[in-house]
Amino acid sequence: MKIGDRLYGEFVISEPVLQELILSKPVQRLKGVTQHGLPPGHEIFPKFTRYEHSVGVMLLLRKLGASVEEQVAGLLHDVSHTAFSHVFDFVVNDMTENFQDEVHEQIVRKSEIPVILKKYDFDVDKICNIELFSLLEQKTPELCADRVDYGLREMVDWADPENAQFYFDSLTTHDGKIVFSSERAALGFSNAFLRLQNEHWGNPKQVLCYHFLAKAIRTALDNDVISMGDAHVTDDVLLKKLIDSDDEQVQGVLKELATYRFEETDDPDFTCTKKFRYADPLFMIDGLPNRLSEVNQGFKKHLEEQRELNKKGVSVKVYFDDEFD
């Protein structure tokens, strides 16, 4: 099996377990789940799918010399994501954005994945516990394949296309962790990552879109238009169920989603806040790892400024087009 990736190039996947998992229904479903969960017409920047990201994580791990077992865990790490990705965190009021992690093992066990894993002597319990894999998953602010991949995809798309390849080429490993080979790469990547947080993930337009789409889904759940069993479909399938519904409340919220406008104000009716995502990576000097913020005081100051800015959120007043009719 040959797989081409716009970031990492072309790979030959010879391991049968990876081949079967890539073709499995849970992984293929991710082709219909967008990474950022914005419905058509609401995208702020170029979009990509959870499938592209999941395969990318597997390939990045492969490039860094991870075991096949860790590559399997990387490929499967997002199969529990719902349609519209993190929008469901807003539906269930999980502002830590960890809903998919809480249901990950449950979703995996209900699928065909355990049969495939058992066939090739992989332990489903271990594969589901992604924190056991140090290249795949690390707590913020460390680098990990998950964090690096989705960051690089946006950097190459819009945030820092001139340097994205340089950041990738500068990745290496030390003591079971992903690190950068130079301070220049660590600083550039981390500043670009903060730009992603400020201009995209924490953008009030995206947060408000999440708010109204989550409100529509929550209303549909409350009114038995859909059930939680509909969460693990594709974006298009779930959106069609909402649009085709004859429930007046659901249609009312969909109209809000389609017509909302906003402006920043000191007299808000909505304050947009978002989980603060950042990187403060290790990089190598003379064979030893160094924390970027401990070496570079300029970055340390910038990081704290962005953290405080994110805490405040963005205060907005929301309008709807029909208010001006």
Short mmCIF file of C-alpha atoms in Angstrom, two decimals:
data_model
loop_
_atom_site.label_atom_id
_atom_site.label_comp_id
_atom_site.label_asym_id
_atom_site.label_seq_id
_atom_site.Cartn_x
_atom_site.Cartn_y
_atom_site.Cartn_z
CA MET A 1 0.00 0.00 0.00
CA LYS A 2 1.37 3.40 -1.02
CA ILE A 3 0.31 6.54 0.82
CA GLY A 4 1.21 10.06 -0.23
CA ASP A 5 1.06 12.95 2.20
CA ARG A 6 1.43 16.63 1.32
CA LEU A 7 3.70 17.18 4.34
CA TYR A 8 5.72 14.01 4.69
CA GLY A 9 5.92 12.62 1.16
CA GLU A 10 5.23 9.10 -0.08
CA PHE A 11 5.41 5.98 2.06
CA VAL A 12 5.03 2.27 1.38
CA ILE A 13 2.91 0.70 4.12
CA SER A 14 3.84 -2.98 4.16
CA GLU A 15 2.45 -3.98 7.55
CA PRO A 16 -0.89 -5.84 7.13
CA VAL A 17 -2.25 -4.51 10.43
CA LEU A 18 -1.81 -0.91 9.28
CA GLN A 19 -3.24 -1.71 5.85
CA GLU A 20 -6.39 -3.27 7.32
CA LEU A 21 -6.87 -0.52 9.89
CA ILE A 22 -6.54 2.22 7.27
CA LEU A 23 -9.30 0.52 5.24
CA SER A 24 -11.52 -0.14 8.28
CA LYS A 25 -14.85 1.66 8.61
CA PRO A 26 -13.93 3.68 11.73
CA VAL A 27 -10.83 5.13 10.06
CA GLN A 28 -12.54 5.67 6.69
CA ARG A 29 -15.38 7.54 8.46
CA LEU A 30 -12.85 10.21 9.38
CA LYS A 31 -12.71 11.26 5.72
CA GLY A 32 -16.10 12.87 6.39
CA VAL A 33 -15.13 14.58 9.66
CA THR A 34 -13.41 17.94 9.35
CA GLN A 35 -10.57 18.72 11.72
CA HIS A 36 -12.08 21.96 12.99
CA GLY A 37 -15.76 21.06 12.83
CA LEU A 38 -17.02 24.06 10.90
CA PRO A 39 -19.98 23.50 8.55
CA PRO A 40 -19.75 24.49 4.87
CA GLY A 41 -19.57 28.23 4.36
CA HIS A 42 -18.18 28.93 7.82
CA GLU A 43 -14.55 27.97 7.26
CA ILE A 44 -12.06 30.64 8.22
CA PHE A 45 -8.99 28.95 6.74
CA PRO A 46 -8.37 25.93 4.47
CA LYS A 47 -9.82 22.77 5.96
CA PHE A 48 -8.59 19.21 6.22
CA THR A 49 -10.10 16.04 7.62
CA ARG A 50 -9.51 13.93 10.69
CA TYR A 51 -8.49 11.15 8.27
CA GLU A 52 -5.68 13.25 6.79
CA HIS A 53 -4.55 14.15 10.30
CA SER A 54 -4.74 10.57 11.63
CA VAL A 55 -2.80 9.09 8.73
CA GLY A 56 -0.40 12.02 9.04
CA VAL A 57 0.23 11.23 12.70
CA MET A 58 0.98 7.62 11.77
CA LEU A 59 3.40 8.73 9.05
CA LEU A 60 5.11 11.27 11.30
CA LEU A 61 5.62 8.57 13.92
CA ARG A 62 6.97 6.28 11.21
CA LYS A 63 9.39 8.98 10.08
CA LEU A 64 10.61 9.40 13.66
CA GLY A 65 11.27 5.68 14.10
CA ALA A 66 8.30 4.75 16.29
CA SER A 67 7.30 1.12 16.69
CA VAL A 68 4.48 -0.34 14.60
CA GLU A 69 2.45 -0.53 17.82
CA GLU A 70 2.79 3.22 18.35
CA GLN A 71 1.97 3.86 14.69
CA VAL A 72 -1.23 1.82 15.17
CA ALA A 73 -2.14 3.89 18.23
CA GLY A 74 -1.44 7.07 16.26
CA LEU A 75 -3.60 6.01 13.32
CA LEU A 76 -6.49 5.21 15.68
CA HIS A 77 -6.15 8.08 18.15
CA ASP A 78 -9.02 10.11 16.64
CA VAL A 79 -11.52 7.39 15.66
CA SER A 80 -13.68 8.40 18.63
CA HIS A 81 -14.16 11.93 17.33
CA THR A 82 -17.76 12.83 16.66
CA ALA A 83 -19.11 14.56 13.60
CA PHE A 84 -17.99 18.20 13.69
CA SER A 85 -15.13 17.24 16.00
CA HIS A 86 -14.85 19.53 19.04
CA VAL A 87 -18.34 21.01 18.55
CA PHE A 88 -19.62 18.10 20.64
CA ASP A 89 -17.52 19.34 23.55
CA PHE A 90 -19.78 22.39 23.51
CA VAL A 91 -22.84 20.14 23.28
CA VAL A 92 -21.90 18.31 26.48
CA ASN A 93 -20.40 21.44 28.09
CA ASP A 94 -16.88 20.00 28.23
CA MET A 95 -14.75 23.10 27.84
CA THR A 96 -11.59 21.03 28.32
CA GLU A 97 -12.38 19.61 24.85
CA ASN A 98 -11.79 16.03 26.00
CA PHE A 99 -15.12 14.38 25.14
CA GLN A 100 -13.58 12.17 22.46
CA ASP A 101 -10.89 10.99 24.88
CA GLU A 102 -13.50 9.93 27.43
CA VAL A 103 -15.35 7.72 24.93
CA HIS A 104 -12.32 6.55 22.94
CA GLU A 105 -12.04 3.01 24.29
CA GLN A 106 -15.81 2.51 24.17
CA ILE A 107 -15.98 3.50 20.49
CA VAL A 108 -12.98 1.35 19.57
CA ARG A 109 -14.36 -1.73 21.34
CA LYS A 110 -17.73 -1.45 19.59
CA SER A 111 -16.09 -1.49 16.17
CA GLU A 112 -14.24 -4.00 14.00
CA ILE A 113 -10.90 -2.70 15.28
CA PRO A 114 -10.42 -5.21 18.15
CA VAL A 115 -10.78 -8.13 15.72
CA ILE A 116 -8.08 -6.66 13.47
CA LEU A 117 -5.78 -5.96 16.41
CA LYS A 118 -6.23 -9.47 17.83
CA LYS A 119 -5.52 -11.00 14.42
CA TYR A 120 -2.06 -9.42 14.50
CA ASP A 121 -1.42 -9.91 18.25
CA PHE A 122 -1.84 -6.30 19.34
CA ASP A 123 -3.33 -5.51 22.76
CA VAL A 124 -6.46 -3.36 22.39
CA ASP A 125 -6.16 -2.15 25.99
CA LYS A 126 -2.71 -0.76 25.34
CA ILE A 127 -3.59 0.70 21.94
CA CYS A 128 -6.49 2.60 23.52
CA ASN A 129 -4.26 4.05 26.23
CA ILE A 130 -2.47 6.59 24.07
CA GLU A 131 -0.64 8.13 27.02
CA LEU A 132 1.55 5.01 27.04
CA PHE A 133 3.10 6.20 23.77
CA SER A 134 5.47 9.08 24.41
CA LEU A 135 6.04 10.16 20.81
CA LEU A 136 2.32 10.12 20.05
CA GLU A 137 0.97 11.94 23.09
CA GLN A 138 2.36 14.39 25.62
CA LYS A 139 0.75 16.94 27.86
CA THR A 140 1.10 20.60 26.88
CA PRO A 141 3.59 22.22 26.35
CA GLU A 142 5.61 19.28 25.00
CA LEU A 143 5.76 18.32 21.36
CA CYS A 144 3.99 15.13 20.31
CA ALA A 145 2.99 13.67 16.96
CA ASP A 146 -0.65 14.68 17.42
CA ARG A 147 0.14 18.32 18.26
CA VAL A 148 2.91 18.66 15.70
CA ASP A 149 0.87 17.23 12.83
CA TYR A 150 -2.21 19.41 13.15
CA GLY A 151 0.01 22.43 13.74
CA LEU A 152 2.16 21.79 10.69
CA ARG A 153 -0.89 21.25 8.45
CA GLU A 154 -2.19 24.71 9.24
CA MET A 155 1.25 26.25 9.02
CA VAL A 156 1.79 24.90 5.51
CA ASP A 157 -1.75 26.01 4.53
CA TRP A 158 -1.58 29.60 5.78
CA ALA A 159 0.18 30.41 9.06
CA ASP A 160 3.82 29.92 8.02
CA PRO A 161 4.09 28.15 4.66
CA GLU A 162 7.64 29.36 4.03
CA ASN A 163 9.01 27.57 7.09
CA ALA A 164 6.74 24.56 7.66
CA GLN A 165 9.09 22.17 5.84
CA PHE A 166 12.02 23.51 7.86
CA TYR A 167 10.18 22.80 11.10
CA PHE A 168 9.42 19.26 9.97
CA ASP A 169 13.00 18.64 8.89
CA SER A 170 14.20 19.91 12.30
CA LEU A 171 12.24 17.35 14.31
CA THR A 172 14.19 14.67 16.13
CA THR A 173 13.81 12.57 19.26
CA HIS A 174 15.51 12.55 22.65
CA ASP A 175 14.76 10.27 25.58
CA GLY A 176 11.48 9.12 24.04
CA LYS A 177 10.19 12.62 23.24
CA ILE A 178 9.93 14.72 20.09
CA VAL A 179 12.26 17.73 20.21
CA PHE A 180 13.68 20.26 17.78
CA SER A 181 17.28 20.18 16.63
CA SER A 182 17.69 23.97 16.95
CA GLU A 183 16.39 26.99 18.83
CA ARG A 184 15.47 28.64 15.53
CA ALA A 185 13.08 25.82 14.63
CA ALA A 186 11.63 25.66 18.15
CA LEU A 187 11.00 29.41 18.23
CA GLY A 188 9.52 29.62 14.74
CA PHE A 189 7.17 26.68 15.28
CA SER A 190 6.04 27.93 18.69
CA ASN A 191 5.33 31.45 17.46
CA ALA A 192 3.39 30.07 14.50
CA PHE A 193 1.46 27.81 16.89
CA LEU A 194 0.48 30.84 18.97
CA ARG A 195 -0.69 32.52 15.78
CA LEU A 196 -2.94 29.52 15.10
CA GLN A 197 -4.42 29.88 18.57
CA ASN A 198 -4.96 33.61 18.31
CA GLU A 199 -6.19 33.91 14.73
CA HIS A 200 -7.97 30.59 14.20
CA TRP A 201 -8.73 28.33 17.18
CA GLY A 202 -9.56 31.27 19.45
CA ASN A 203 -11.10 33.40 16.71
CA PRO A 204 -14.53 34.65 17.88
CA LYS A 205 -16.04 33.73 14.51
CA GLN A 206 -15.07 30.09 15.07
CA VAL A 207 -16.14 30.09 18.72
CA LEU A 208 -19.54 31.58 17.84
CA CYS A 209 -20.01 29.07 15.04
CA TYR A 210 -19.31 26.28 17.54
CA HIS A 211 -21.80 27.88 19.93
CA PHE A 212 -24.69 28.01 17.46
CA LEU A 213 -23.99 24.62 15.86
CA ALA A 214 -23.73 23.03 19.32
CA LYS A 215 -26.98 24.76 20.30
CA ALA A 216 -28.68 23.26 17.23
CA ILE A 217 -27.36 19.77 18.03
CA ARG A 218 -28.30 20.07 21.70
CA THR A 219 -31.82 21.24 20.76
CA ALA A 220 -32.14 18.32 18.34
CA LEU A 221 -31.07 15.92 21.11
CA ASP A 222 -33.51 17.43 23.61
CA ASN A 223 -36.37 17.23 21.10
CA ASP A 224 -35.55 13.66 20.00
CA VAL A 225 -34.70 14.73 16.48
CA ILE A 226 -31.40 12.89 16.86
CA SER A 227 -29.80 10.70 19.53
CA MET A 228 -26.26 10.39 20.84
CA GLY A 229 -26.02 7.41 18.53
CA ASP A 230 -25.95 9.92 15.67
CA ALA A 231 -22.79 11.54 17.02
CA HIS A 232 -20.38 9.16 15.31
CA VAL A 233 -21.42 9.65 11.72
CA THR A 234 -19.95 12.19 9.27
CA ASP A 235 -20.43 15.94 9.25
CA ASP A 236 -22.65 15.82 6.17
CA VAL A 237 -24.92 13.08 7.53
CA LEU A 238 -25.50 14.86 10.84
CA LEU A 239 -26.02 18.25 9.22
CA LYS A 240 -28.58 16.76 6.80
CA LYS A 241 -30.55 15.34 9.73
CA LEU A 242 -30.70 18.79 11.28
CA ILE A 243 -31.60 20.55 8.03
CA ASP A 244 -34.27 17.97 7.11
CA SER A 245 -35.89 18.17 10.54
CA ASP A 246 -39.33 19.79 10.78
CA ASP A 247 -38.63 20.80 14.39
CA GLU A 248 -39.21 24.56 14.64
CA GLN A 249 -36.69 25.07 17.43
CA VAL A 250 -33.94 23.31 15.51
CA GLN A 251 -34.73 25.32 12.39
CA GLY A 252 -34.68 28.51 14.44
CA VAL A 253 -31.17 27.80 15.70
CA LEU A 254 -29.97 26.85 12.22
CA LYS A 255 -31.23 30.24 11.06
CA GLU A 256 -29.20 31.86 13.82
CA LEU A 257 -26.14 29.93 12.63
CA ALA A 258 -26.71 31.11 9.07
CA THR A 259 -27.34 34.77 9.86
CA TYR A 260 -25.29 35.72 12.94
CA ARG A 261 -22.95 38.69 12.86
CA PHE A 262 -20.85 40.11 15.68
CA GLU A 263 -18.75 43.05 16.73
CA GLU A 264 -16.34 43.51 19.63
CA THR A 265 -17.78 45.73 22.34
CA ASP A 266 -17.47 46.82 25.96
CA ASP A 267 -21.16 45.97 26.39
CA PRO A 268 -21.18 42.31 25.34
CA ASP A 269 -23.88 39.71 25.35
CA PHE A 270 -21.34 36.97 24.65
CA THR A 271 -17.70 36.45 25.67
CA CYS A 272 -15.79 34.07 23.42
CA THR A 273 -13.28 31.93 25.29
CA LYS A 274 -11.32 28.95 24.03
CA LYS A 275 -8.97 26.30 25.36
CA PHE A 276 -5.43 27.70 25.21
CA ARG A 277 -3.26 25.61 22.95
CA TYR A 278 0.45 26.35 22.82
CA ALA A 279 3.86 24.73 22.54
CA ASP A 280 6.96 25.40 24.61
CA PRO A 281 9.20 22.71 23.19
CA LEU A 282 12.55 21.28 24.05
CA PHE A 283 15.39 21.79 21.60
CA MET A 284 18.91 20.44 21.54
CA ILE A 285 22.12 22.32 22.34
CA ASP A 286 25.35 20.30 22.41
CA GLY A 287 23.43 17.08 22.89
CA LEU A 288 21.32 18.36 25.78
CA PRO A 289 17.60 19.36 25.77
CA ASN A 290 16.65 22.94 26.62
CA ARG A 291 13.19 24.43 27.23
CA LEU A 292 12.51 27.30 24.82
CA SER A 293 10.93 29.62 27.40
CA GLU A 294 13.87 29.09 29.77
CA VAL A 295 16.40 30.08 27.13
CA ASN A 296 14.52 32.71 25.14
CA GLN A 297 13.08 35.46 27.35
CA GLY A 298 11.40 37.15 24.41
CA PHE A 299 9.34 34.04 23.72
CA LYS A 300 8.57 33.61 27.42
CA LYS A 301 7.12 37.14 27.53
CA HIS A 302 5.14 36.63 24.32
CA LEU A 303 3.73 33.33 25.59
CA GLU A 304 2.51 34.87 28.84
CA GLU A 305 0.95 37.81 27.00
CA GLN A 306 -0.96 35.43 24.73
CA ARG A 307 -2.03 33.30 27.68
CA GLU A 308 -3.49 36.32 29.47
CA LEU A 309 -5.15 37.54 26.28
CA ASN A 310 -6.81 34.16 25.84
CA LYS A 311 -8.07 34.17 29.44
CA LYS A 312 -9.91 37.44 28.83
CA GLY A 313 -11.62 36.09 25.75
CA VAL A 314 -13.25 38.37 23.20
CA SER A 315 -16.37 40.29 24.23
CA VAL A 316 -18.87 40.58 21.40
CA LYS A 317 -22.39 41.69 20.68
CA VAL A 318 -24.23 39.30 18.37
CA TYR A 319 -26.69 40.40 15.70
CA PHE A 320 -28.77 38.50 13.18
CA ASP A 321 -29.45 39.59 9.61
CA ASP A 322 -33.23 39.69 10.10
CA GLU A 323 -32.77 42.38 12.74
CA PHE A 324 -31.87 44.73 9.91
CA ASP A 325 -34.75 43.79 7.58
#
